[in-house]
mmCIF file of C-alpha atoms and ligand atoms in Angstrom:
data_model
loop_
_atom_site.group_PDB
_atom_site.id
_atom_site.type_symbol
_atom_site.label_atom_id
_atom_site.label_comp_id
_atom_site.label_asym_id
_atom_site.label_seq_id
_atom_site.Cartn_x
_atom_site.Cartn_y
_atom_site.Cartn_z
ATOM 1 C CA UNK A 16 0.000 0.000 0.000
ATOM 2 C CA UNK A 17 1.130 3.704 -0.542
ATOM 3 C CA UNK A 18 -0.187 7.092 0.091
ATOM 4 C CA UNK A 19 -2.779 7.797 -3.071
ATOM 5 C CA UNK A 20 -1.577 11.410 -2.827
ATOM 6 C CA UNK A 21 1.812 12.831 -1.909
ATOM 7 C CA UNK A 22 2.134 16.309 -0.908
ATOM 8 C CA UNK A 23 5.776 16.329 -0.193
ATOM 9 C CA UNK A 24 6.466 16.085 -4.075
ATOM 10 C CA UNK A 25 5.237 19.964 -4.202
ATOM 11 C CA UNK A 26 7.895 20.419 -1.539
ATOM 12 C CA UNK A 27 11.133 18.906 -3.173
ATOM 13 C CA UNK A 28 12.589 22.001 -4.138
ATOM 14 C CA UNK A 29 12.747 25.331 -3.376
ATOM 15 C CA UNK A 30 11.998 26.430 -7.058
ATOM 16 C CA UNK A 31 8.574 23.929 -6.434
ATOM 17 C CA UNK A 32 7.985 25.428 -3.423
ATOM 18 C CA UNK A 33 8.253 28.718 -4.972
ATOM 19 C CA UNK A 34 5.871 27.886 -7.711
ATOM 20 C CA UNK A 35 3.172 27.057 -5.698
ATOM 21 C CA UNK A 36 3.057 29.450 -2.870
ATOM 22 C CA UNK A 37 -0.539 30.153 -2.294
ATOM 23 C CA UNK A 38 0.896 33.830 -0.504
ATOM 24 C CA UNK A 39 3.949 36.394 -1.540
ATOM 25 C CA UNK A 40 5.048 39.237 0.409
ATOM 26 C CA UNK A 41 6.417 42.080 -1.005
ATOM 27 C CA UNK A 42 7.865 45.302 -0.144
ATOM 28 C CA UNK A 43 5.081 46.943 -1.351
ATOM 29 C CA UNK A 44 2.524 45.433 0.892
ATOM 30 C CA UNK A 45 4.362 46.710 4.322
ATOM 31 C CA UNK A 46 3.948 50.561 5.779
ATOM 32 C CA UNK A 47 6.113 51.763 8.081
ATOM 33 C CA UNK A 48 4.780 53.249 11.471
ATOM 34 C CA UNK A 49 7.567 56.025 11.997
ATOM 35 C CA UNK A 50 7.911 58.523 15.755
ATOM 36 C CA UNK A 51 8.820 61.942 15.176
ATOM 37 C CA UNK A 52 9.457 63.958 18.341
ATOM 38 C CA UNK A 53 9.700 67.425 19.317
ATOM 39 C CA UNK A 54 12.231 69.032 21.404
ATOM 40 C CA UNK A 55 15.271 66.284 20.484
ATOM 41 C CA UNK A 56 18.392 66.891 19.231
ATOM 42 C CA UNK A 57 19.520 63.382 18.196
ATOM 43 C CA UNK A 58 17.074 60.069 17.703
ATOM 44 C CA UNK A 59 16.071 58.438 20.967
ATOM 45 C CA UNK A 60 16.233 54.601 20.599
ATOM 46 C CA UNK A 61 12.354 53.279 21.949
ATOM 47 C CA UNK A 62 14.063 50.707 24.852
ATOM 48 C CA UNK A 63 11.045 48.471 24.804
ATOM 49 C CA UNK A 64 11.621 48.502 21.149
ATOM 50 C CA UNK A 65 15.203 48.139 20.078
ATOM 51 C CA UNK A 66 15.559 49.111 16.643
ATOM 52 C CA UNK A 67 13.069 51.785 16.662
ATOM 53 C CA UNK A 68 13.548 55.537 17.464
ATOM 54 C CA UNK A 69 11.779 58.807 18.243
ATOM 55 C CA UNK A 70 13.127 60.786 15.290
ATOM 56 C CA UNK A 71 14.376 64.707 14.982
ATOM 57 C CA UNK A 72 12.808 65.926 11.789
ATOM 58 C CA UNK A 73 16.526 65.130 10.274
ATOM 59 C CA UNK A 74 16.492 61.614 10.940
ATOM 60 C CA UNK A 75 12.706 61.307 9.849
ATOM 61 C CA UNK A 76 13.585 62.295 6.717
ATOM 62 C CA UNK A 77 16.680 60.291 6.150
ATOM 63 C CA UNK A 78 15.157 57.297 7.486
ATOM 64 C CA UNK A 79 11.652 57.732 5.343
ATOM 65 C CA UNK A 80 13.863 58.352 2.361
ATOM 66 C CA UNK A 81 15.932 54.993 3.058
ATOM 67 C CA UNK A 82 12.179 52.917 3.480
ATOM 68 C CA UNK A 83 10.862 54.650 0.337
ATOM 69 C CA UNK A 84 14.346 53.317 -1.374
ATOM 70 C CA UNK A 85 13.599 50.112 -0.260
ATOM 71 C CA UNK A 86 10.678 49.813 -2.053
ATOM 72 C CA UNK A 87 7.825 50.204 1.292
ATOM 73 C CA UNK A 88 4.137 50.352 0.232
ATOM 74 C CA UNK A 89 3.719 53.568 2.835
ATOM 75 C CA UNK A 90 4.637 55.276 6.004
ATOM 76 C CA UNK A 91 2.293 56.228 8.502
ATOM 77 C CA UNK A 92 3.592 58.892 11.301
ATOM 78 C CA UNK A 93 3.366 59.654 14.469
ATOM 79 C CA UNK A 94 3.776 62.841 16.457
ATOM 80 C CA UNK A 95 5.136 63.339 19.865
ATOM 81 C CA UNK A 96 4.610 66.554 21.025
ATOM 82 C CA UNK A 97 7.140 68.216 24.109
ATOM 83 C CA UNK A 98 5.441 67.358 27.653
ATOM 84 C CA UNK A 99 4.546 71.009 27.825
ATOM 85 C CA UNK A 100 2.924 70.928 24.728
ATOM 86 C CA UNK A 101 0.200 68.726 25.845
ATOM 87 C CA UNK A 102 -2.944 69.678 26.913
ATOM 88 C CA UNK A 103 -6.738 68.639 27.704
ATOM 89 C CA UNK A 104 -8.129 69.480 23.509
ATOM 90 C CA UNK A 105 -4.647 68.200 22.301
ATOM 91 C CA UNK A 106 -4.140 71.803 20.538
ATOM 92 C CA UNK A 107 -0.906 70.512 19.253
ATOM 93 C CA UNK A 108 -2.455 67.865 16.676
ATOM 94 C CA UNK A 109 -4.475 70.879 14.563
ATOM 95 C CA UNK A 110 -1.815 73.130 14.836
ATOM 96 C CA UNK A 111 -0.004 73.493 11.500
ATOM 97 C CA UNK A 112 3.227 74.163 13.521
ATOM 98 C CA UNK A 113 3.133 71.210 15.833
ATOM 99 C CA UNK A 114 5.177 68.161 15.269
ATOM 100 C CA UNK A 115 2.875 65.822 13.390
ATOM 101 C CA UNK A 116 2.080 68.268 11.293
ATOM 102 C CA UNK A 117 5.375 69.938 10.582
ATOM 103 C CA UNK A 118 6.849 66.755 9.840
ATOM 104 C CA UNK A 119 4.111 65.617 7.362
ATOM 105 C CA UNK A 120 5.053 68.608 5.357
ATOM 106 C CA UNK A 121 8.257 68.668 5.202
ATOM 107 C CA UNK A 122 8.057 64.672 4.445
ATOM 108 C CA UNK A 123 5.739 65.258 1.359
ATOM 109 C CA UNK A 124 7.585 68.082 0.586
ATOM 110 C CA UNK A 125 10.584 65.588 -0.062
ATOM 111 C CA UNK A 126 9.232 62.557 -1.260
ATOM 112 C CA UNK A 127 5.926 64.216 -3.205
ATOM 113 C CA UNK A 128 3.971 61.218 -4.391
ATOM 114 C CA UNK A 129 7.056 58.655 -4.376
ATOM 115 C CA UNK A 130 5.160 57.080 -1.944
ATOM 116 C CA UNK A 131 1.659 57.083 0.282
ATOM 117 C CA UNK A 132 2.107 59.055 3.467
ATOM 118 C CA UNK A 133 -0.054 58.067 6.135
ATOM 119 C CA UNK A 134 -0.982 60.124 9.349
ATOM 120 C CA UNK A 135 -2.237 58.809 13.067
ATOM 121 C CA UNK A 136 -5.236 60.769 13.365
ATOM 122 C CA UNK A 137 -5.878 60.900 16.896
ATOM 123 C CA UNK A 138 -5.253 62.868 20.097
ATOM 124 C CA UNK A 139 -3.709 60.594 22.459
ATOM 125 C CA UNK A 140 -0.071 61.628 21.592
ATOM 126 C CA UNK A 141 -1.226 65.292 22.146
ATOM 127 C CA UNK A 142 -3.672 64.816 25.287
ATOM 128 C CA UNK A 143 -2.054 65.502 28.941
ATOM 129 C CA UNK A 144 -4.677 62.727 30.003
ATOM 130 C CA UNK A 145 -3.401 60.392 27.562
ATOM 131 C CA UNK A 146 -7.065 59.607 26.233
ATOM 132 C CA UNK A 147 -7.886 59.449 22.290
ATOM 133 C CA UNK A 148 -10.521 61.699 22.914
ATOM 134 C CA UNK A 149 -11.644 65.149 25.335
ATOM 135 C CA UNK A 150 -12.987 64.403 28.172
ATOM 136 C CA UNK A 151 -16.740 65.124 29.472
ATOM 137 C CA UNK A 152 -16.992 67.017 32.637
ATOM 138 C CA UNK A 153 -17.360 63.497 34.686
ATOM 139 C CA UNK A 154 -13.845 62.507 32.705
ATOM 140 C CA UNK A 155 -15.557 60.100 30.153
ATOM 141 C CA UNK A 156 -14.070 60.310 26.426
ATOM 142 C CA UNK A 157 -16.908 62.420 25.070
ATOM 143 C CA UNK A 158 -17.287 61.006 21.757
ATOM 144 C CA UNK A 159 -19.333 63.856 19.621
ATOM 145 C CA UNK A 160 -16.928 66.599 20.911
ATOM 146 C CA UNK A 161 -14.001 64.583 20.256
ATOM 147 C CA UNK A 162 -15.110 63.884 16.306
ATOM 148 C CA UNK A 163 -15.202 67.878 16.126
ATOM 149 C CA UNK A 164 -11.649 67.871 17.111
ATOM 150 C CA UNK A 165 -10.367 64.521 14.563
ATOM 151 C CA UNK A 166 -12.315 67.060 11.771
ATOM 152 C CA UNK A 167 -9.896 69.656 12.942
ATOM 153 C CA UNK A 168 -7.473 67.395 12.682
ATOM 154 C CA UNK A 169 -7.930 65.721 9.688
ATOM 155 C CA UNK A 170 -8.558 69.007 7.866
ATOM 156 C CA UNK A 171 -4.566 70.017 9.139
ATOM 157 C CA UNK A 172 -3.188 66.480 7.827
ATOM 158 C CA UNK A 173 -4.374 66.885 4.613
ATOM 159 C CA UNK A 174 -3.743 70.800 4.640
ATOM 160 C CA UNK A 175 0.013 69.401 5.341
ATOM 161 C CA UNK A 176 0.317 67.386 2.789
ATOM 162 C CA UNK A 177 -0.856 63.355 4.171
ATOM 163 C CA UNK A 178 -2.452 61.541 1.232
ATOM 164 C CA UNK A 179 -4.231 58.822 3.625
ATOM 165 C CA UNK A 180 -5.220 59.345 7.212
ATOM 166 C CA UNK A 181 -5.631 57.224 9.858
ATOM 167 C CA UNK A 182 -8.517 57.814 12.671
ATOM 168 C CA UNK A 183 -7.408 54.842 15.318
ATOM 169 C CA UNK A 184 -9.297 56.742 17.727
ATOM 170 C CA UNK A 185 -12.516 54.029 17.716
ATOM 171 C CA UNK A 186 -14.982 56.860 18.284
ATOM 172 C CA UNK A 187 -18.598 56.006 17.053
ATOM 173 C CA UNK A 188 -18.937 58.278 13.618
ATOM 174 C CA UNK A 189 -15.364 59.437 13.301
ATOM 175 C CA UNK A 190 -15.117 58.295 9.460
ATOM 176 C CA UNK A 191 -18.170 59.868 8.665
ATOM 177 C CA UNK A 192 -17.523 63.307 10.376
ATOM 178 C CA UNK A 193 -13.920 63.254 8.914
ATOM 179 C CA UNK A 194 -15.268 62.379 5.269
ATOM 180 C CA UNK A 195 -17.164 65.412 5.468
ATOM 181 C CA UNK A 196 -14.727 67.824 6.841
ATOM 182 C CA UNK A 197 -12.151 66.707 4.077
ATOM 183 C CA UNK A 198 -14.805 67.181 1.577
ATOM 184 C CA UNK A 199 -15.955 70.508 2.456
ATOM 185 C CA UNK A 200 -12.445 71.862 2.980
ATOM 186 C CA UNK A 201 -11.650 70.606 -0.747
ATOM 187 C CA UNK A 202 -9.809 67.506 0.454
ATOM 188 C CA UNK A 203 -11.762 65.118 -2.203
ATOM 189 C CA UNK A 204 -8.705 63.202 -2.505
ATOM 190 C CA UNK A 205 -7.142 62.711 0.758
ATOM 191 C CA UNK A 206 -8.512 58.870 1.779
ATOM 192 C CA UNK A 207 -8.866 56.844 5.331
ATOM 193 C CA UNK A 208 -7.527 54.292 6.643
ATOM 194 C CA UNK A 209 -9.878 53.350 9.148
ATOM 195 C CA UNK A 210 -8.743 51.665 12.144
ATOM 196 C CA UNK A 211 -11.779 49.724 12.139
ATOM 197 C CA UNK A 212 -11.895 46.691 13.988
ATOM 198 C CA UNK A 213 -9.004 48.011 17.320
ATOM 199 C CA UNK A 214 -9.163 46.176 20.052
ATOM 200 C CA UNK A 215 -7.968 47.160 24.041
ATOM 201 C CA UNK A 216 -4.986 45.376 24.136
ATOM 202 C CA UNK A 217 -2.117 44.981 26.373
ATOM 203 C CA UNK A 218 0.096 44.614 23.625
ATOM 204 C CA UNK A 219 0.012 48.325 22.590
ATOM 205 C CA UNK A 220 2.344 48.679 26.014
ATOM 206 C CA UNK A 221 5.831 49.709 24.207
ATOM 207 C CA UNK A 222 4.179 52.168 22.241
ATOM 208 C CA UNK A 223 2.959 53.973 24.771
ATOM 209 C CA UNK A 224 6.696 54.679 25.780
ATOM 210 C CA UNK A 225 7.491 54.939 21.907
ATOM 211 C CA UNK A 226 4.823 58.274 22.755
ATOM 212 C CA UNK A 227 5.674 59.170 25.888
ATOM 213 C CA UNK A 228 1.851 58.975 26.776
ATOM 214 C CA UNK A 229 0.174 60.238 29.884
ATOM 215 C CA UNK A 230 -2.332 58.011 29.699
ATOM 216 C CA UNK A 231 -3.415 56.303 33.307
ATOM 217 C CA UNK A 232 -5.923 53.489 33.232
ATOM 218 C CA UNK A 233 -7.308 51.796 30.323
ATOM 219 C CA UNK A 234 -8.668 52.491 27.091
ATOM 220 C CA UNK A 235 -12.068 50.017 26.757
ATOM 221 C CA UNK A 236 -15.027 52.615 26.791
ATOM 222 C CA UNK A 237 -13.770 53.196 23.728
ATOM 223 C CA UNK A 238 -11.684 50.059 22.249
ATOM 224 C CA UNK A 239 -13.079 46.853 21.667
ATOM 225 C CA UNK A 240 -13.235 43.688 24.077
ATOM 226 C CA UNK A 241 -11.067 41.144 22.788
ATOM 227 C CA UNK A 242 -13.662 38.651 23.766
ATOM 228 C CA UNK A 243 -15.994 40.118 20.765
ATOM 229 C CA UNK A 244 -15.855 39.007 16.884
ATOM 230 C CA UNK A 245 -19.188 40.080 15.423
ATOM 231 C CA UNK A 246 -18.835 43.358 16.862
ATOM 232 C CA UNK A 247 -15.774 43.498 14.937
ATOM 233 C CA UNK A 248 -17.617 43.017 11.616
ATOM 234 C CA UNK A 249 -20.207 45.451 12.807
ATOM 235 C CA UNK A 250 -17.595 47.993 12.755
ATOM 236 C CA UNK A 251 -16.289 47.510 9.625
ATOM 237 C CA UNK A 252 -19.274 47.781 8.265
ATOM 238 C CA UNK A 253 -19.946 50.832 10.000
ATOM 239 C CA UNK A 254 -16.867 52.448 8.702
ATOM 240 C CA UNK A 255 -17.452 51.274 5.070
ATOM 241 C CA UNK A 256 -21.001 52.651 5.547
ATOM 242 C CA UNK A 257 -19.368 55.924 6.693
ATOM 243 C CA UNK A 258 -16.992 56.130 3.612
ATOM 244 C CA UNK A 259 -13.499 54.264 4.958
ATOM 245 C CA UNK A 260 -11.230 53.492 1.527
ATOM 246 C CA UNK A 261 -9.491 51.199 3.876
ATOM 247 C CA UNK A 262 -10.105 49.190 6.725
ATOM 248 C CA UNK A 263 -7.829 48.024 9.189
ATOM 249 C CA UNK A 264 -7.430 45.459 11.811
ATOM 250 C CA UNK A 265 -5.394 45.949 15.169
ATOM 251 C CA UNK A 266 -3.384 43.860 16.570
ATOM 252 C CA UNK A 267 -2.738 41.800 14.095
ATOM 253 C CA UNK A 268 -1.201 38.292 15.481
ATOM 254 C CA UNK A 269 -3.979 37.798 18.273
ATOM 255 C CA UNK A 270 -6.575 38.708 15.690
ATOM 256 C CA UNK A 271 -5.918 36.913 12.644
ATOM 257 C CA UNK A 272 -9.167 35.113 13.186
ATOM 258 C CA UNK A 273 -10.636 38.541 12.768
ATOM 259 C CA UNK A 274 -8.655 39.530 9.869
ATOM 260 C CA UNK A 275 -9.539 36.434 7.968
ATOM 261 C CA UNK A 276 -13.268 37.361 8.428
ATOM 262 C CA UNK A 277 -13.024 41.285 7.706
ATOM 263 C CA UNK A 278 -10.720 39.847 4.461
ATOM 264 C CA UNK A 279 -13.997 37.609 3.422
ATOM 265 C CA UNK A 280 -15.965 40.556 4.041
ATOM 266 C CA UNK A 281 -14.857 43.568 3.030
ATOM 267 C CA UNK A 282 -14.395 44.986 -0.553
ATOM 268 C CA UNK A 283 -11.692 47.308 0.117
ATOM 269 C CA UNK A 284 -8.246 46.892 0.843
ATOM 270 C CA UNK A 285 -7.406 45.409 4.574
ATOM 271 C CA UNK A 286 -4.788 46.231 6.276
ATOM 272 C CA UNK A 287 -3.341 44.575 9.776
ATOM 273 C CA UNK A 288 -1.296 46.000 11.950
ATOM 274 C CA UNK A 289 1.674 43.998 13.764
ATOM 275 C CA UNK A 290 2.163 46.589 16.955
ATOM 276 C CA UNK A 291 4.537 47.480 19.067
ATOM 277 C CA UNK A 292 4.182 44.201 21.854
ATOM 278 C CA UNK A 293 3.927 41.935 18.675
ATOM 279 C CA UNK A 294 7.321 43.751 17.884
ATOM 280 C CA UNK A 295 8.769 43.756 21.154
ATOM 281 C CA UNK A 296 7.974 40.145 21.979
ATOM 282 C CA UNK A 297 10.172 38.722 18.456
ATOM 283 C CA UNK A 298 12.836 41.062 18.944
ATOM 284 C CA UNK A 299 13.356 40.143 23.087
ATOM 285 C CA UNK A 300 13.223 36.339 22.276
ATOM 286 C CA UNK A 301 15.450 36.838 19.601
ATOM 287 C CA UNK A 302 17.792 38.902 21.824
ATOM 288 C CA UNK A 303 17.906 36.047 23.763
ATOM 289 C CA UNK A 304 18.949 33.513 21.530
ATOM 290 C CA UNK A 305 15.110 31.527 21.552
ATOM 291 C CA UNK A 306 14.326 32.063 18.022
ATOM 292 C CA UNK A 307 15.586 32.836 15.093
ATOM 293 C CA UNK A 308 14.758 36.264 14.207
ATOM 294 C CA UNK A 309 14.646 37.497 10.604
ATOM 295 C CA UNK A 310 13.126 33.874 10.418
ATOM 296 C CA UNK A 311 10.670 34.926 12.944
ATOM 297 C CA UNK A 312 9.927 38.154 10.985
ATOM 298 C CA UNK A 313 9.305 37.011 7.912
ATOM 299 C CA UNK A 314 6.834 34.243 9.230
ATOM 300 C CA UNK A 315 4.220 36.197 11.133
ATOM 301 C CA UNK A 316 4.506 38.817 8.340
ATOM 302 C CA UNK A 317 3.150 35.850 6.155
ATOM 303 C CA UNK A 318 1.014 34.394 8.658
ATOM 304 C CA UNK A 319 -1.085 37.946 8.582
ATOM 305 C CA UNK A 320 -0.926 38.139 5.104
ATOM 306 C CA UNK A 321 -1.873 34.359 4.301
ATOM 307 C CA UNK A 322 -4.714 35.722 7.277
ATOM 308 C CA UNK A 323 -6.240 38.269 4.495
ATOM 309 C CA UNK A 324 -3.980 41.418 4.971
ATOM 310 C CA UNK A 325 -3.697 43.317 1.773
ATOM 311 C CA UNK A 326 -1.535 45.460 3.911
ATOM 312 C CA UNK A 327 0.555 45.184 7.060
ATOM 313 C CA UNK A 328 1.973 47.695 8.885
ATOM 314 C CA UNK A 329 5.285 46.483 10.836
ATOM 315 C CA UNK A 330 8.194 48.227 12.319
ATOM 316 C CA UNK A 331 10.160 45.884 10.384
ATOM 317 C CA UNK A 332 8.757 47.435 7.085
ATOM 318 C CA UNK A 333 11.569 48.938 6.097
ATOM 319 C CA UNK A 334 14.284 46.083 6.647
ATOM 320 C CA UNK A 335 12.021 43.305 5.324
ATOM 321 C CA UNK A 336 11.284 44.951 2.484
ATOM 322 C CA UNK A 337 15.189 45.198 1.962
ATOM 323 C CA UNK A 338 15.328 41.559 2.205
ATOM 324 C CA UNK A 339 12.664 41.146 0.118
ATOM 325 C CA UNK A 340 13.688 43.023 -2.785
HETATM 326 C C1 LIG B 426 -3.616 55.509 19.113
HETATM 327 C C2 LIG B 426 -2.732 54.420 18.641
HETATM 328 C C3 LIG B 426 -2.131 53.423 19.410
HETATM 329 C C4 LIG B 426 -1.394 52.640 18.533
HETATM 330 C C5 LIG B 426 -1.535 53.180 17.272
HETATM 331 N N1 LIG B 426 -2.381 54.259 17.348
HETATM 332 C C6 LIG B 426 -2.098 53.225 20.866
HETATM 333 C C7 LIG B 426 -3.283 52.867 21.615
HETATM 334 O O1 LIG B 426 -4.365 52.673 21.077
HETATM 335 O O2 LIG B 426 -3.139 52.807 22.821
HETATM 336 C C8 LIG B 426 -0.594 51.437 18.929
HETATM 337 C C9 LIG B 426 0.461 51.007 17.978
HETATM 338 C C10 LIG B 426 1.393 50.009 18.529
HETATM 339 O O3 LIG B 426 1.226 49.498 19.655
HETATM 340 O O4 LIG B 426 2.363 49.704 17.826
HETATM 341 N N2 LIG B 426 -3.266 56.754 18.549
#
């Protein structure tokens, strides 16, 4: 008796195994999530995330050149405004002269439309409270005054020169109102990447060092409950329904059950994003010896895209898509 099939023959080789990959990655398929910090005079290594820095405006642009010469689909930024600089509205995000903003300008102003610059729309980097939102009198994220501010916001990003924004902020309506403030401020163009399906997680941890955020306690009155799936779908459909060109899930290696069914779902692009913890955790084992890194790397970066991910977002955009290339 023998085996009537044999899959092993499709794995004699690597030029077989190559030929019938059901999944690729590419450099084009990975955006880079990039810090750029005010008041610094040199790049500040994250140290829960070796390998990635708070950038000066000089580095930023050195280092988004280098990922643009690598061949990276995108680069979405982040701002990280002085301590001082923070305060309850998060003035700094809709002012054309704080960081985020300065930075997107002077970024699009160097690369024009060599490749798609993305911008964090949200206030948590720019909040003394930390939260994604302003706060009620009783200190609850009040969502309706908070989508007047991402409009604010959004309207600044794309007045500075972002060609995709990215509301992570998981306030009920915030695609909608931002559509419309784009659209009446002539922004026809300038797209979303909606954050749609975001979920409270103790992952995001390094990156709120990577921000230097003030937030104390928790973010689930307005993040989702990991325990939830057809929620999930609910918002996507919510944000689709509200105009989102893209739609994103976050994390992305707890919640590739999720991705697989916003994939099946959606008919936009889908993007995942591996986070900071999902970062951190590869790079400390590997720092240790326990696994093999760029191995490592390269196999959740598949695993998300074989998940449904048009798009990933990774820290390790930029130096996979070297190897890649
Ligand atoms: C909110 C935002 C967060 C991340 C991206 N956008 C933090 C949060 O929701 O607490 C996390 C990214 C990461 O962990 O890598 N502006």
């Amino acid at each position: 008796m023998y085996p009537e099939f044999r899959p092993r023959r499709l794995r004699t080789t690597p030029a077989m195994r190559r030929l019938v990959a059901e999944t690729s990655l590419e450099p084009r398929h990975l955006v880079l999530p990039m810090f750029v910090a005010d008041g610094i005079d040199a790049p500040r290594e994250i140290s829960s995330m070796p390998g990635v820095f708070q950038h000066t405006e000089d580095s930023l642009r050195a280092a988004a050149t280098a990922a643009v010469e690598a061949g990276v689909g995108g680069l979405m930024l982040f701002g990280v405004p002085r301590p001082e600089d923070k305060d309850a509205r998060g003035s700094c995000a809709t002012d054309p002269d704080g960081v985020l903003n300065r930075a997107l300008r002077e970024l699009r102003n160097e690369l024009g439309d060599a490749t798609v610059l993305m911008a964090d729309t949200c206030l948590d980097e720019f909040t003394d409270h930390g939260h994604c939102g302003v706060l009620n009198g009783s200190g609850r994220v009040d969502n309706d005054a908070t989508l007047e501010r991402y409009a604010e916001m959004a309207v600044a990003q794309a007045e500075s020169g972002a060609h995709l924004l990215g509301p992570s902020g998981m306030m009920d309506g915030q695609v909608g109102s931002i559509r419309a403030a784009l659209d009446a401020a002539g922004f026809q163009d300038v797209g979303q990447l909606a954050y749609a399906a975001k979920y409270a997680s103790a992952f995001y941890g390094p990156f709120r060092e990577a921000v230097g955020s003030s937030l104390e306690g928790d973010r689930r009155t307005y993040q989702q409950d990991p325990a939830n799936r057809r929620e999930a779908l609910r918002e996507v459909d919510l944000d689709l329904a509200e105009g989102a060109d893209l739609v994103m899930v976050k994390p992305a290696m707890s919640y590739l059950d999720i991705l697989r069914e916003v994939a099946d779902r959606a008919d936009v692009p889908v993007a995942a994003y591996q986070i900071s913890g999902e970062y951190s955790m590869i790079t400390a084992a590997a720092q240790n010896g326990w696994i093999d890194r760029d191995a490592a790397v390269l196999e959740s970066l598949m695993s998300i895209r074989r998940a449904g991910a048009d798009i990933v977002l990774t820290y390790w955009a930029a130096e996979a898509a070297g190897w890649l290339s």
